[in-house]
Coordinates of C-alpha atoms in Angstrom, one line a residue:
Chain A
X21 CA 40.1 10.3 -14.7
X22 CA 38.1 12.9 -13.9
X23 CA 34.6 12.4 -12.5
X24 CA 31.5 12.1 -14.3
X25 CA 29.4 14.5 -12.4
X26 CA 26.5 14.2 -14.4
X27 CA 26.2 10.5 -13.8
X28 CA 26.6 10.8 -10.4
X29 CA 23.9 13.4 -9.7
X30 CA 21.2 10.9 -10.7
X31 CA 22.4 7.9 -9.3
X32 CA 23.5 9.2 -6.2
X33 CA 20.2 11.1 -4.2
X34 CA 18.5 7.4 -4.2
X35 CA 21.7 5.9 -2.4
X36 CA 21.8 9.0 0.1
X37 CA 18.6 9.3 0.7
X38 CA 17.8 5.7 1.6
X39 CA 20.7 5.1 3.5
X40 CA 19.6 7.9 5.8
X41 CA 16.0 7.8 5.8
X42 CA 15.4 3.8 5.0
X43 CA 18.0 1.4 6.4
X44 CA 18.9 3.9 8.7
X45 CA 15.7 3.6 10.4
X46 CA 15.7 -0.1 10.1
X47 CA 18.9 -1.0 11.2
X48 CA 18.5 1.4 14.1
X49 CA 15.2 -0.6 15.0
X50 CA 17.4 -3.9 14.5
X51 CA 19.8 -2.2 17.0
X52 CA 16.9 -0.9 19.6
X53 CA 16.0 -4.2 19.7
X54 CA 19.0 -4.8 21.8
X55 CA 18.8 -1.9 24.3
X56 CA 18.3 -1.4 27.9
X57 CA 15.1 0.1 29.1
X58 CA 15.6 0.8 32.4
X59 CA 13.3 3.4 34.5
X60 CA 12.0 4.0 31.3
X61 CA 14.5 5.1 29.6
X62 CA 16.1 3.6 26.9
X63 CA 19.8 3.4 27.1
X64 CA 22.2 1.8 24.2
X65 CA 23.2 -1.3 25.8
X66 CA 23.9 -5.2 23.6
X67 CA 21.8 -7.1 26.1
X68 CA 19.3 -10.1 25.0
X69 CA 16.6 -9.1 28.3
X70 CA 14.0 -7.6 25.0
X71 CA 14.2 -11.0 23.5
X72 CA 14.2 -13.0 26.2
X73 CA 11.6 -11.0 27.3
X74 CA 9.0 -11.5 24.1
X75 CA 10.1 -15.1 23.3
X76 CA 8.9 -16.2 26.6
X77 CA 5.6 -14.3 26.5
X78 CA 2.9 -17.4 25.4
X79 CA 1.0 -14.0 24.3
X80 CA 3.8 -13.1 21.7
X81 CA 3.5 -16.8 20.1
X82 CA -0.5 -16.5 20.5
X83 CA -0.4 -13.6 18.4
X84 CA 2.6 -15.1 15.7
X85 CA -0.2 -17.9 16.0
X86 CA -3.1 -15.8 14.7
X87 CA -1.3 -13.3 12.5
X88 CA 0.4 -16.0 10.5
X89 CA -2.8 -18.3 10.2
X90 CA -4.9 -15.7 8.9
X91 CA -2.6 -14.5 6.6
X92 CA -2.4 -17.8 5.0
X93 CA -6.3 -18.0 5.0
X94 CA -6.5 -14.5 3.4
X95 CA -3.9 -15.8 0.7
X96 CA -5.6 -18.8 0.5
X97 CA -9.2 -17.0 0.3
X98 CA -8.1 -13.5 -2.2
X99 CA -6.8 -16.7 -4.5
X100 CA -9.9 -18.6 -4.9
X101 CA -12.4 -15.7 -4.6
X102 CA -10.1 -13.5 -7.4
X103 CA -9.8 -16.3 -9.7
X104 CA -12.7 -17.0 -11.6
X105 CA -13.0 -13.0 -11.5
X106 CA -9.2 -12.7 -13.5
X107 CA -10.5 -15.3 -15.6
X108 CA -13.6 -13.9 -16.8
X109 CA -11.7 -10.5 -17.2
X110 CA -8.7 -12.4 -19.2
X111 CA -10.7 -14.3 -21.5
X112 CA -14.4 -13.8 -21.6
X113 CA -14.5 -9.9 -22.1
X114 CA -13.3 -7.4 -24.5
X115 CA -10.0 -5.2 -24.2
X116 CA -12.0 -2.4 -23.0
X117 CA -13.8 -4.0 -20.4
X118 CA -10.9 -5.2 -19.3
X119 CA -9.4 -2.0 -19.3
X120 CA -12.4 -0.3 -17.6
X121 CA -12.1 -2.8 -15.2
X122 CA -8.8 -2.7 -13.7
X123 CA -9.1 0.8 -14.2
X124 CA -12.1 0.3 -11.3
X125 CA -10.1 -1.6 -9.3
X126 CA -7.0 0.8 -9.0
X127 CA -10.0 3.0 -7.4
X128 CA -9.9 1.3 -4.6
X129 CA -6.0 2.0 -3.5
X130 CA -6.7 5.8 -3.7
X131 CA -9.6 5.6 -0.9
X132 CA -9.3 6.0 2.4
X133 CA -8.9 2.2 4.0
X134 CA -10.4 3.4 7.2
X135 CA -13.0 5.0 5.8
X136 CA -13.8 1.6 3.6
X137 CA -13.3 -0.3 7.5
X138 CA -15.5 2.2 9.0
X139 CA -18.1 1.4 6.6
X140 CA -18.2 -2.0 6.6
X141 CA -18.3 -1.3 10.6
X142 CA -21.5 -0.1 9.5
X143 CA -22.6 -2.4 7.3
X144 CA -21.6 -5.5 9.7
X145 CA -23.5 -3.9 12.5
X146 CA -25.8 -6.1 14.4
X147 CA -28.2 -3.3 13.7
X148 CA -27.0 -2.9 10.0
X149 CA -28.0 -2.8 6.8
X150 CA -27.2 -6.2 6.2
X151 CA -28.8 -7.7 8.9
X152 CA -32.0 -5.8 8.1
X153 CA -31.9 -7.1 4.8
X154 CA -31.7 -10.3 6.2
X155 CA -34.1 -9.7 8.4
X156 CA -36.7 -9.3 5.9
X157 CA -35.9 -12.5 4.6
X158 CA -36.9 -14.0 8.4
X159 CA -32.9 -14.8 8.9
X160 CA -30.4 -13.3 11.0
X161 CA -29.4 -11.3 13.0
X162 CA -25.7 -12.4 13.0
X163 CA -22.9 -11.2 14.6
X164 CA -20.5 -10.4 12.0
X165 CA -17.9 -8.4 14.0
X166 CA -15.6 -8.4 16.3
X167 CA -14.7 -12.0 14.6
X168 CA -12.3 -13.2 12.6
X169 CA -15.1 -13.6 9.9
X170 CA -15.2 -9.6 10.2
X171 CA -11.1 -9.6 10.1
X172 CA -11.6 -11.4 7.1
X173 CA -13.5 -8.9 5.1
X174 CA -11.2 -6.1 6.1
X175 CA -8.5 -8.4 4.8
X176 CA -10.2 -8.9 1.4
X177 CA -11.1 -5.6 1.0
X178 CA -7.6 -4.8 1.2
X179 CA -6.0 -7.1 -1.1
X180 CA -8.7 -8.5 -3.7
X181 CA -8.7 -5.8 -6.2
X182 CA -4.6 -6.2 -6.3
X183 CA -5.0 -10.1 -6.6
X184 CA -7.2 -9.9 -9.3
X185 CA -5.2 -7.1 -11.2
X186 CA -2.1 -9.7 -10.9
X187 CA -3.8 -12.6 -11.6
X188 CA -5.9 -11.3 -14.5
X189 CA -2.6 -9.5 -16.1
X190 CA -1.0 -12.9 -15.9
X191 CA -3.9 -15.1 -17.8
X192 CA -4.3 -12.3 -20.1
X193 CA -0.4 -12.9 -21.0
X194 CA -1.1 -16.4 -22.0
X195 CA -0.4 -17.5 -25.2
X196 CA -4.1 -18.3 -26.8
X197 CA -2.8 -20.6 -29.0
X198 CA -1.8 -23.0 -26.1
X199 CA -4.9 -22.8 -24.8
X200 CA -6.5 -23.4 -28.4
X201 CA -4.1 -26.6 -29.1
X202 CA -5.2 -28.1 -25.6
X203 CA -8.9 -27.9 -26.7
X204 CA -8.0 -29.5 -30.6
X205 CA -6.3 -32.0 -29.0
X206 CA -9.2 -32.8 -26.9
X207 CA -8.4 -31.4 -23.7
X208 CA -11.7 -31.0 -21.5
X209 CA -12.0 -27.3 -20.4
X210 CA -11.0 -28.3 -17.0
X211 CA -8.0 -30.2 -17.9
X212 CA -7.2 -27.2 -19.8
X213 CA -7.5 -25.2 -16.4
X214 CA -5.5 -27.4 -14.5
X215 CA -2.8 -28.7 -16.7
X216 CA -2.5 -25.7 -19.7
X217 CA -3.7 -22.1 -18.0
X218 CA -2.9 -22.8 -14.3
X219 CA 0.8 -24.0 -14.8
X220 CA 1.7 -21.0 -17.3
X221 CA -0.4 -18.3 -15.1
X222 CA 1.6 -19.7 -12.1
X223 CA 4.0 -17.0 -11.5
X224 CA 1.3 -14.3 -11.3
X225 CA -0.9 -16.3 -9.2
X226 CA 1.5 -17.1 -7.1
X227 CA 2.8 -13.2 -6.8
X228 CA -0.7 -12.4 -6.1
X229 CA -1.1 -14.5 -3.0
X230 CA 2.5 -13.5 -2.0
X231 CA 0.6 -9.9 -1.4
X232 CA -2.3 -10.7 -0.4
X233 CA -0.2 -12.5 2.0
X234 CA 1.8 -9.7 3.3
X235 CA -0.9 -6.8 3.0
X236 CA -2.9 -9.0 5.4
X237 CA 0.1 -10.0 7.7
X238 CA 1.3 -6.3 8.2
X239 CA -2.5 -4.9 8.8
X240 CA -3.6 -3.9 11.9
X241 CA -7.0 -1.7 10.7
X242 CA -9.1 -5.0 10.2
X243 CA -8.2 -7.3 13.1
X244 CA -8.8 -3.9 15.3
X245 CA -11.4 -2.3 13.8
X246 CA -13.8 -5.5 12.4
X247 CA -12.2 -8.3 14.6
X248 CA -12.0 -6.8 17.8
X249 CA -8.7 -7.0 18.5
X250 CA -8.7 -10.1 20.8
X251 CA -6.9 -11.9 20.0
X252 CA -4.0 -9.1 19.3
X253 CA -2.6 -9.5 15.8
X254 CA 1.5 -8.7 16.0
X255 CA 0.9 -5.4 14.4
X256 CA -1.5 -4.6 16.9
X257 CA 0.9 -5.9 19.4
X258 CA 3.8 -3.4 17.7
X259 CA 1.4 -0.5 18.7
X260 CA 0.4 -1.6 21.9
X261 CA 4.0 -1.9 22.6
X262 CA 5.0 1.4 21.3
X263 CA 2.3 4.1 22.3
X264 CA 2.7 2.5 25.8
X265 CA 5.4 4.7 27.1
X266 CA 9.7 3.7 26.3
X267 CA 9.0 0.1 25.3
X268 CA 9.8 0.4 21.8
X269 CA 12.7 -2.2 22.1
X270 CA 10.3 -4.9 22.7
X271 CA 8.2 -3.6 19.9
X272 CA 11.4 -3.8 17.8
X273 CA 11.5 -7.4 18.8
X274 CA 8.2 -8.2 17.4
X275 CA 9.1 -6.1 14.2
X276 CA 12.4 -8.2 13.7
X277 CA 10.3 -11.6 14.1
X278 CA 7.8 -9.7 11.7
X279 CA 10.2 -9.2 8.6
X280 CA 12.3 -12.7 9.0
X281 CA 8.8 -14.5 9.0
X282 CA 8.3 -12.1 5.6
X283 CA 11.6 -12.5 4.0
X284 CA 11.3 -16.6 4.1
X285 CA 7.5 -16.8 2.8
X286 CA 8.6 -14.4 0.2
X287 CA 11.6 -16.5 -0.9
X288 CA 9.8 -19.6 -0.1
X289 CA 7.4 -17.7 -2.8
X290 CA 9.4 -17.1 -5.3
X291 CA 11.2 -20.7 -5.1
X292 CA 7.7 -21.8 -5.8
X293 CA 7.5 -19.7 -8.5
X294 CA 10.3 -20.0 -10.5
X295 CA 12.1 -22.9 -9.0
X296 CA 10.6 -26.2 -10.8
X297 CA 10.0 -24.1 -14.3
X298 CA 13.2 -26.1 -15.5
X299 CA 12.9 -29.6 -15.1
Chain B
X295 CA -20.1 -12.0 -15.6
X296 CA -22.8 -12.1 -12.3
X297 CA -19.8 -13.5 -10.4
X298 CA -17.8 -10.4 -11.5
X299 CA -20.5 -8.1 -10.6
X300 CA -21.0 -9.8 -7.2
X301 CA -17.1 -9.6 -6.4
X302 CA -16.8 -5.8 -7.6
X303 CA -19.9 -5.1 -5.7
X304 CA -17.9 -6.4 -2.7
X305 CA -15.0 -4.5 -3.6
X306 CA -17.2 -0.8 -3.7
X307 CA -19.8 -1.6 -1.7
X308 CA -17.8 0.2 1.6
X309 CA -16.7 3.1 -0.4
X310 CA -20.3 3.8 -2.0
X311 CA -22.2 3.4 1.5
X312 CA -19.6 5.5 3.3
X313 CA -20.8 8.5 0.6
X314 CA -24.6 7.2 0.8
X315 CA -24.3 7.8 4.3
X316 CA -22.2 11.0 4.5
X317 CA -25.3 12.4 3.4
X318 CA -28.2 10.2 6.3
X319 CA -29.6 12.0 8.6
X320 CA -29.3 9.1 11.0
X321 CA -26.5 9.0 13.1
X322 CA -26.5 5.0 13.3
X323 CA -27.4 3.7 10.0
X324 CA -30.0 1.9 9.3
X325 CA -32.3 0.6 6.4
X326 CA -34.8 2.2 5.7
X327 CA -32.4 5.5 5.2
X328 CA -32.7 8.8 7.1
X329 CA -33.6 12.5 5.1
X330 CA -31.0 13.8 2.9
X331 CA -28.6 16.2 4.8
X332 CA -25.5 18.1 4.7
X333 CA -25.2 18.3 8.6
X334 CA -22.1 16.0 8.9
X335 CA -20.3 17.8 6.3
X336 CA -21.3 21.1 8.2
X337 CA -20.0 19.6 11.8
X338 CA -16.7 18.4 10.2
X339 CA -16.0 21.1 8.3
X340 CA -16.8 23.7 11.2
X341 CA -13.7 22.1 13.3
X342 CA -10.6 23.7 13.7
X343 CA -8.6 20.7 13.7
X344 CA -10.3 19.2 10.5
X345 CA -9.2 22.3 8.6
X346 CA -5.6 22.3 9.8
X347 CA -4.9 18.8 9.6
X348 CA -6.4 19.7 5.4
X349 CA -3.4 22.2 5.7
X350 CA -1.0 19.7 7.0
X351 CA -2.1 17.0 4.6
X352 CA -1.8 19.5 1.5
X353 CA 1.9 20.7 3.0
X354 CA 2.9 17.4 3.1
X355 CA 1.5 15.6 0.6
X356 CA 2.9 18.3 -2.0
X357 CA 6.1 18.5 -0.5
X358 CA 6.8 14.6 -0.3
X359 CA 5.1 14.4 -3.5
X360 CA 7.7 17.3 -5.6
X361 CA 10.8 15.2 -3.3
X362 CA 9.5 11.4 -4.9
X363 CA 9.0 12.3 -8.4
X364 CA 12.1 13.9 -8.2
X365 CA 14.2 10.6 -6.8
X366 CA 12.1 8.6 -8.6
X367 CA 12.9 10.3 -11.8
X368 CA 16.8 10.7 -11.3
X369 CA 16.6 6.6 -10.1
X370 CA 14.9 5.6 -13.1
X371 CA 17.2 7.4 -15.6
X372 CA 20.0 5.9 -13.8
X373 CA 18.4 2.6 -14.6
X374 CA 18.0 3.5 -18.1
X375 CA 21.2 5.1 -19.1
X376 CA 24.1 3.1 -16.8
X377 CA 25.2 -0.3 -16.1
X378 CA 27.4 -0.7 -12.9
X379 CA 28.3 -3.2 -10.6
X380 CA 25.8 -3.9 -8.1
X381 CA 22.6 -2.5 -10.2
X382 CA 20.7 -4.9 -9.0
X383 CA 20.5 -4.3 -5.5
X384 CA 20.8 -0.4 -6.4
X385 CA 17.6 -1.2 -7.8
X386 CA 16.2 -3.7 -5.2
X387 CA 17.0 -0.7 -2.4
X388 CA 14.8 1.8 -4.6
X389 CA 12.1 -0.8 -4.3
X390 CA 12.3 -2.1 -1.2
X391 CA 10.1 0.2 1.1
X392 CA 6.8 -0.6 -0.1
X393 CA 6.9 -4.5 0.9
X394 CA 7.9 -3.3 4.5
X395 CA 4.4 -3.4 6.8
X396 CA 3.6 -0.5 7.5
X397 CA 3.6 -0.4 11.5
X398 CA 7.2 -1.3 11.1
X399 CA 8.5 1.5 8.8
X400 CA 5.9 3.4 11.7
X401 CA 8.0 2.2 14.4
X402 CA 11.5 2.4 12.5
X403 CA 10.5 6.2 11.4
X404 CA 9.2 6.6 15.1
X405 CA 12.7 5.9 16.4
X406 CA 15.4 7.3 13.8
X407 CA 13.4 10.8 13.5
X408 CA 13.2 11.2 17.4
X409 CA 16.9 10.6 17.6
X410 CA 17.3 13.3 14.7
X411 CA 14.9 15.6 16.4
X412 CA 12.6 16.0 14.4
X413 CA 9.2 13.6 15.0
X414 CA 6.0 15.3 15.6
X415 CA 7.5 17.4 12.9
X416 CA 5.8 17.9 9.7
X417 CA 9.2 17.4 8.1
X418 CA 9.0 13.7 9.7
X419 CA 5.9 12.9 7.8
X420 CA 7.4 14.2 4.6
X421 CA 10.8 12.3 4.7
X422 CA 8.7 9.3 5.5
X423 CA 6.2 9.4 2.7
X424 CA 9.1 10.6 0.5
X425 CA 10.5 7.3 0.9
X426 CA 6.9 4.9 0.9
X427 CA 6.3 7.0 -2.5
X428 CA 9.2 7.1 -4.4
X429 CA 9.2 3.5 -5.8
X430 CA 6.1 4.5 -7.1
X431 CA 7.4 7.5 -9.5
X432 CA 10.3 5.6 -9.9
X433 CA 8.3 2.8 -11.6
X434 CA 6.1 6.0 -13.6
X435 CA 9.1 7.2 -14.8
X436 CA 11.0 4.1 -15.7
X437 CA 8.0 2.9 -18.2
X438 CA 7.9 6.1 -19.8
X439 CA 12.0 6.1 -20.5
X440 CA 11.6 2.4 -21.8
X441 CA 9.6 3.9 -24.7
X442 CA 12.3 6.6 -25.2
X443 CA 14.4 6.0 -28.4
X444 CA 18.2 5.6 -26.6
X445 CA 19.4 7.4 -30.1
X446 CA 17.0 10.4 -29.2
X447 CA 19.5 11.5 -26.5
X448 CA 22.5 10.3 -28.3
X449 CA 21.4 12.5 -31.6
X450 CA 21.3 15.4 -28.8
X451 CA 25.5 14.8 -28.3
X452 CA 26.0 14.5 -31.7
X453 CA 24.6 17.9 -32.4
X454 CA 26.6 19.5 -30.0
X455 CA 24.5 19.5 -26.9
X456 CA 26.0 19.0 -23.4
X457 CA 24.7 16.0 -21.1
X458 CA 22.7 19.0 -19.2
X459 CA 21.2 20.3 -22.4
X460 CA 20.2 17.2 -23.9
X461 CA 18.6 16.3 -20.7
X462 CA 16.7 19.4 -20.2
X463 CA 15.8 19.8 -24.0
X464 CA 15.0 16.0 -24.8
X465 CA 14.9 14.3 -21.8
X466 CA 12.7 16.2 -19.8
X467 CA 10.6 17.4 -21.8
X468 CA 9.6 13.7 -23.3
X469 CA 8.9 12.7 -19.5
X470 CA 6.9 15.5 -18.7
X471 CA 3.8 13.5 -19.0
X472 CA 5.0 10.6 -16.7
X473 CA 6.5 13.2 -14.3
X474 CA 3.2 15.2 -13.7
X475 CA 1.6 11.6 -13.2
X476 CA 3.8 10.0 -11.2
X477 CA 3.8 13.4 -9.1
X478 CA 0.0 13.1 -9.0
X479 CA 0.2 9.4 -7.5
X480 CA 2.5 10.0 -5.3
X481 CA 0.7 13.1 -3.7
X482 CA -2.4 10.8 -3.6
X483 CA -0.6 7.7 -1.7
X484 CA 0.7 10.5 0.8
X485 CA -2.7 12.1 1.3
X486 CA -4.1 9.5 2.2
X487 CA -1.2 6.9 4.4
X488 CA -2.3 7.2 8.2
X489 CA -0.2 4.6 9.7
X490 CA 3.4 6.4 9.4
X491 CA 2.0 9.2 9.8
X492 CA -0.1 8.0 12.9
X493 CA 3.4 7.2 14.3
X494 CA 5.7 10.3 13.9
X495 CA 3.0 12.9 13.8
X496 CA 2.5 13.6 17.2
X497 CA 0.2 17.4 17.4
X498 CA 1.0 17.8 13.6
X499 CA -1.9 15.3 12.6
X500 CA -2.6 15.0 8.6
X501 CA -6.0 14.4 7.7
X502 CA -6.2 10.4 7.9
X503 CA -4.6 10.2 11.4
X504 CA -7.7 12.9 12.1
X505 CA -10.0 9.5 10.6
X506 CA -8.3 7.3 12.7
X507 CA -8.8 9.2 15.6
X508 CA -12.5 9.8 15.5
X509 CA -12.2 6.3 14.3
X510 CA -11.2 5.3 17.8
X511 CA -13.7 7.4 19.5
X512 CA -17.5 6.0 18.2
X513 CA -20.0 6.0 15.6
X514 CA -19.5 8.9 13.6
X515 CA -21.0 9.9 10.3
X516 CA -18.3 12.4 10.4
X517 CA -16.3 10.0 9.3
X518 CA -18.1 9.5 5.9
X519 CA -18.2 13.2 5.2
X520 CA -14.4 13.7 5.5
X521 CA -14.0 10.4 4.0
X522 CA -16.0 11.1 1.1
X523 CA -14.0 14.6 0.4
X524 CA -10.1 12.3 0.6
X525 CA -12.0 10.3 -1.7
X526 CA -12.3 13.1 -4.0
X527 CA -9.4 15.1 -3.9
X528 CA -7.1 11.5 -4.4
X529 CA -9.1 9.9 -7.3
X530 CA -8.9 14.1 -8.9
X531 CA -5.4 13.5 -8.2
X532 CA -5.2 9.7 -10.2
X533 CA -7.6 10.6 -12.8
X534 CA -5.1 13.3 -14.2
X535 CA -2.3 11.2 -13.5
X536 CA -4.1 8.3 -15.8
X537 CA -5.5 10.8 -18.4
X538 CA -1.8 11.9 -19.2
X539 CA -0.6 8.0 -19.1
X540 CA -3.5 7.4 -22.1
X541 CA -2.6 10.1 -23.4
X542 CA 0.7 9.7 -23.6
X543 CA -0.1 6.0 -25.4
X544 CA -1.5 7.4 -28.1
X545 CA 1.1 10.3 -28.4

């Protein structure tokens, strides 16, 4: 037969180029992790000294501590606080507000992060904005950063505007009639929240705090810049780790740790998600 | 609806004091606000480095941004046209990179360009925000093909035209909208990703590395004049990429 070159010519640049710029690089880094730094240099070696190394640390599992409970708190958090935002957008305005609306909130994905971290920075400052307002009004002043209230805010200014696009698609998919029958049939409007429009927006609210999950997990701009770094988050421990001279098998360590812990809340996830629609 | 307000005034309320303040005369900020000045935009502007990591960024942010559309475009036609075996983790592997944190694909990139020779290159930068962008033209590209009558291309045969033809005269042509925005988009998530880049840049900074790097020095109004101009040039970028997406809808 002879060979379809057309066909092949689209299909095959994505296979190429991932395998040499994507797992390449990852599987490399899976491999590193295995490596002998010696003198600091790294030499191709199958040894387990990086792991041992990290695993024993009580600093690694302080970090793996901190990163994974304030991820979970940021999911937690971007769910509630993006909630009764989706809902107003899904059922209390009209098409074009809502389309103005997420419009707005793409905005935010096309600005600078650091910038938007470097001005809350300002706006937290004991000296702030804020805190003058809240001077006037005889409170204050607080302390905002270098805390993990400060992380926080980083961490919602990262992932609210994407919760609330997810979540607001996902109650605007609802099928109104549902919602209609649940009141004829004399459903209060918070029985209808909790037994008609929660259950059938599930999917989306649950892919929502999936991200907000991992956005937060993975950043290290908020927990350096707004929560002072101490303790380290793992990301801030992967740079430590690597701009400090050969030690980027160790740093490969805490990267390995970083995606396994991803992969099983992801699946975990989508379990959630999907998994009990049946019965 | 004041709930709404108070959660998108959360949501700007960094990105419209970091332009309030680009313009303060203070250099820490404080209420009541300084005169109205120009000065930081002056200071940034009037340093070498600012200016050639502007270069750099427009190098590779038009580069990486021509190389995604293009792989995102071929990948999403191959999703609309074929079945094979294993499609779906063909597809899975075209949409994997963005759910990778960033400081790892940093570290992974760090490591697989210096063995290739090529980190602190510009080229490093590109291949990596070739590859964080491309699932995003893909996805451009693959909702504008879904609206793409199948017999469209198939009428294009029928009349005598080659595969080549029909894809340069019907194809193509029918995309053009979501190509130009998805290459929009993509340039704009290149112009402004700092953490890869932060990795393998090494002397060949773009301009968000340059942020992160005053960044780590001190307060610096600086920062809000340079960040106010990104801000700019990436939302010029996504409003022409969502002016052809509307206006494609009503097409």
């Amino acid at each position: 037969m002879r060979i379809d070159g057309y066909r092949y010519t689209w299909r095959l640049p994505l296979i190429v180029w991932q395998a040499l710029f994507f797992i390449g690089p990852l599987m490399l880094m899976v491999a590193m992790s295995f490596w002998l730094v010696r003198n600091y240099r790294m030499t191709p070696d199958f040894v387990f000294d990086n792991w041992d190394r990290m695993m024993s640390r009580s600093f690694f599992w302080d970090a793996y501590e901190v990163t994974l409970v304030r991820a979970c708190v940021a999911a937690v958090l971007a769910t509630l606080i993006a909630f009764p935002a989706s809902y107003a957008l899904a059922f209390k305005v009209s098409d074009t507000v809502r389309r103005w609306a997420i419009f707005l909130l793409v905005v935010p994905f096309f600005t600078s992060y650091l910038v938007r971290i470097y001005a809350w920075q300002v706006l937290l400052a004991e000296s702030g904005p804020i805190n003058a307002v809240l001077g006037f009004g005889g409170i204050g002043p607080f302390s905002m950063l270098n805390s993990g209230f400060g992380t926080m805010v980083g961490y919602m200014t990262l992932v609210l505007p994407l919760v609330i696009i997810l979540q607001t698609t996902s109650l605007a998919g609802i099928d109104r009639n549902l919602i209609e029958a649940a009141w004829n049939l004399g459903a209060s409007p918070v029985r209808t929240l909790f037994r008609v429009i929660i259950p059938a927006a599930k999917v989306g609210l649950i892919i929502g705090a999936v991200f907000a999950f991992i956005l937060s997990f993975g950043d290290f701009v908020s927990p350096f810049y707004l929560g002072g770094s101490k303790p380290p988050t793992l990301s801030i421990l992967i740079i430590d780790t690597t701009k400090s001279g050969q030690q980027w098998p160790l740093a490969a360590v805490v990267a390995i740790m970083m995606i396994v812990t991803l992969f099983v809340v992801a699946v975990a996830a989508v379990g959630a998600a999907y998994g009990r629609r049946r019965s | 609806m004041l709930y709404l307000a108070i959660v998108f005034a959360f949501v700007f309320a960094p990105i419209i004091t970091s332009m309030i303040f680009s313009f303060n005369s203070d250099r820490f900020p404080t209420v009541p606000l300084g005169e109205f000045t120009t000065h930081w935009y002056e200071t940034a502007f009037s340093r070498p480095e600012v200016w050639e990591a502007m270069q750099n960024s427009l190098i590779v942010a038009l580069t990486a941004a021509t190389l995604s559309t293009a792989l995102g475009f071929a990948t999403a036609y191959t999703d609309y046209r074929y079945n094979f075996r294993f499609k779906s983790a063909y597809i899975a592997l075209a949409l994997l990179p963005p759910t990778i944190p960033l400081v790892i694909m940093g570290l992974a990139m760090l490591a697989w360009l210096a063995r290739l020779g090529i980190s602190g290159t510009l080229t490093g930068i590109i291949i990596a925000h070739t590859v964080m962008a491309a699932p995003f033209a893909m996805a451009i590209c693959r909702l504008r093909l879904s609206q793409m009558d199948p017999a469209l291309e198939a009428a294009a045969w029928n009349l005598g035209a080659s595969q080549w033809r029909a894809m340069r005269s019907v194809v193509v042509p029918f995309c053009l909208p979501a190509i130009v925005s998805a290459f929009c988009l993509t340039a704009a998530v290149s112009f402004d990703e700092f953490v890869v880049a932060w990795f393998v840049s090494g002397l060949n900074k773009t301009v968000p590395v340059v942020i992160l790097e005053i960044l780590q020095g001190n307060v610096d109004p600086q920062i809000n004049a340079i960040g106010t101009f990104v801000f700019l040039t990436s939302m010029t970028l996504v409003v022409v990429a969502q002016l052809l997406i509307t206006r494609r809808r009503k097409a």
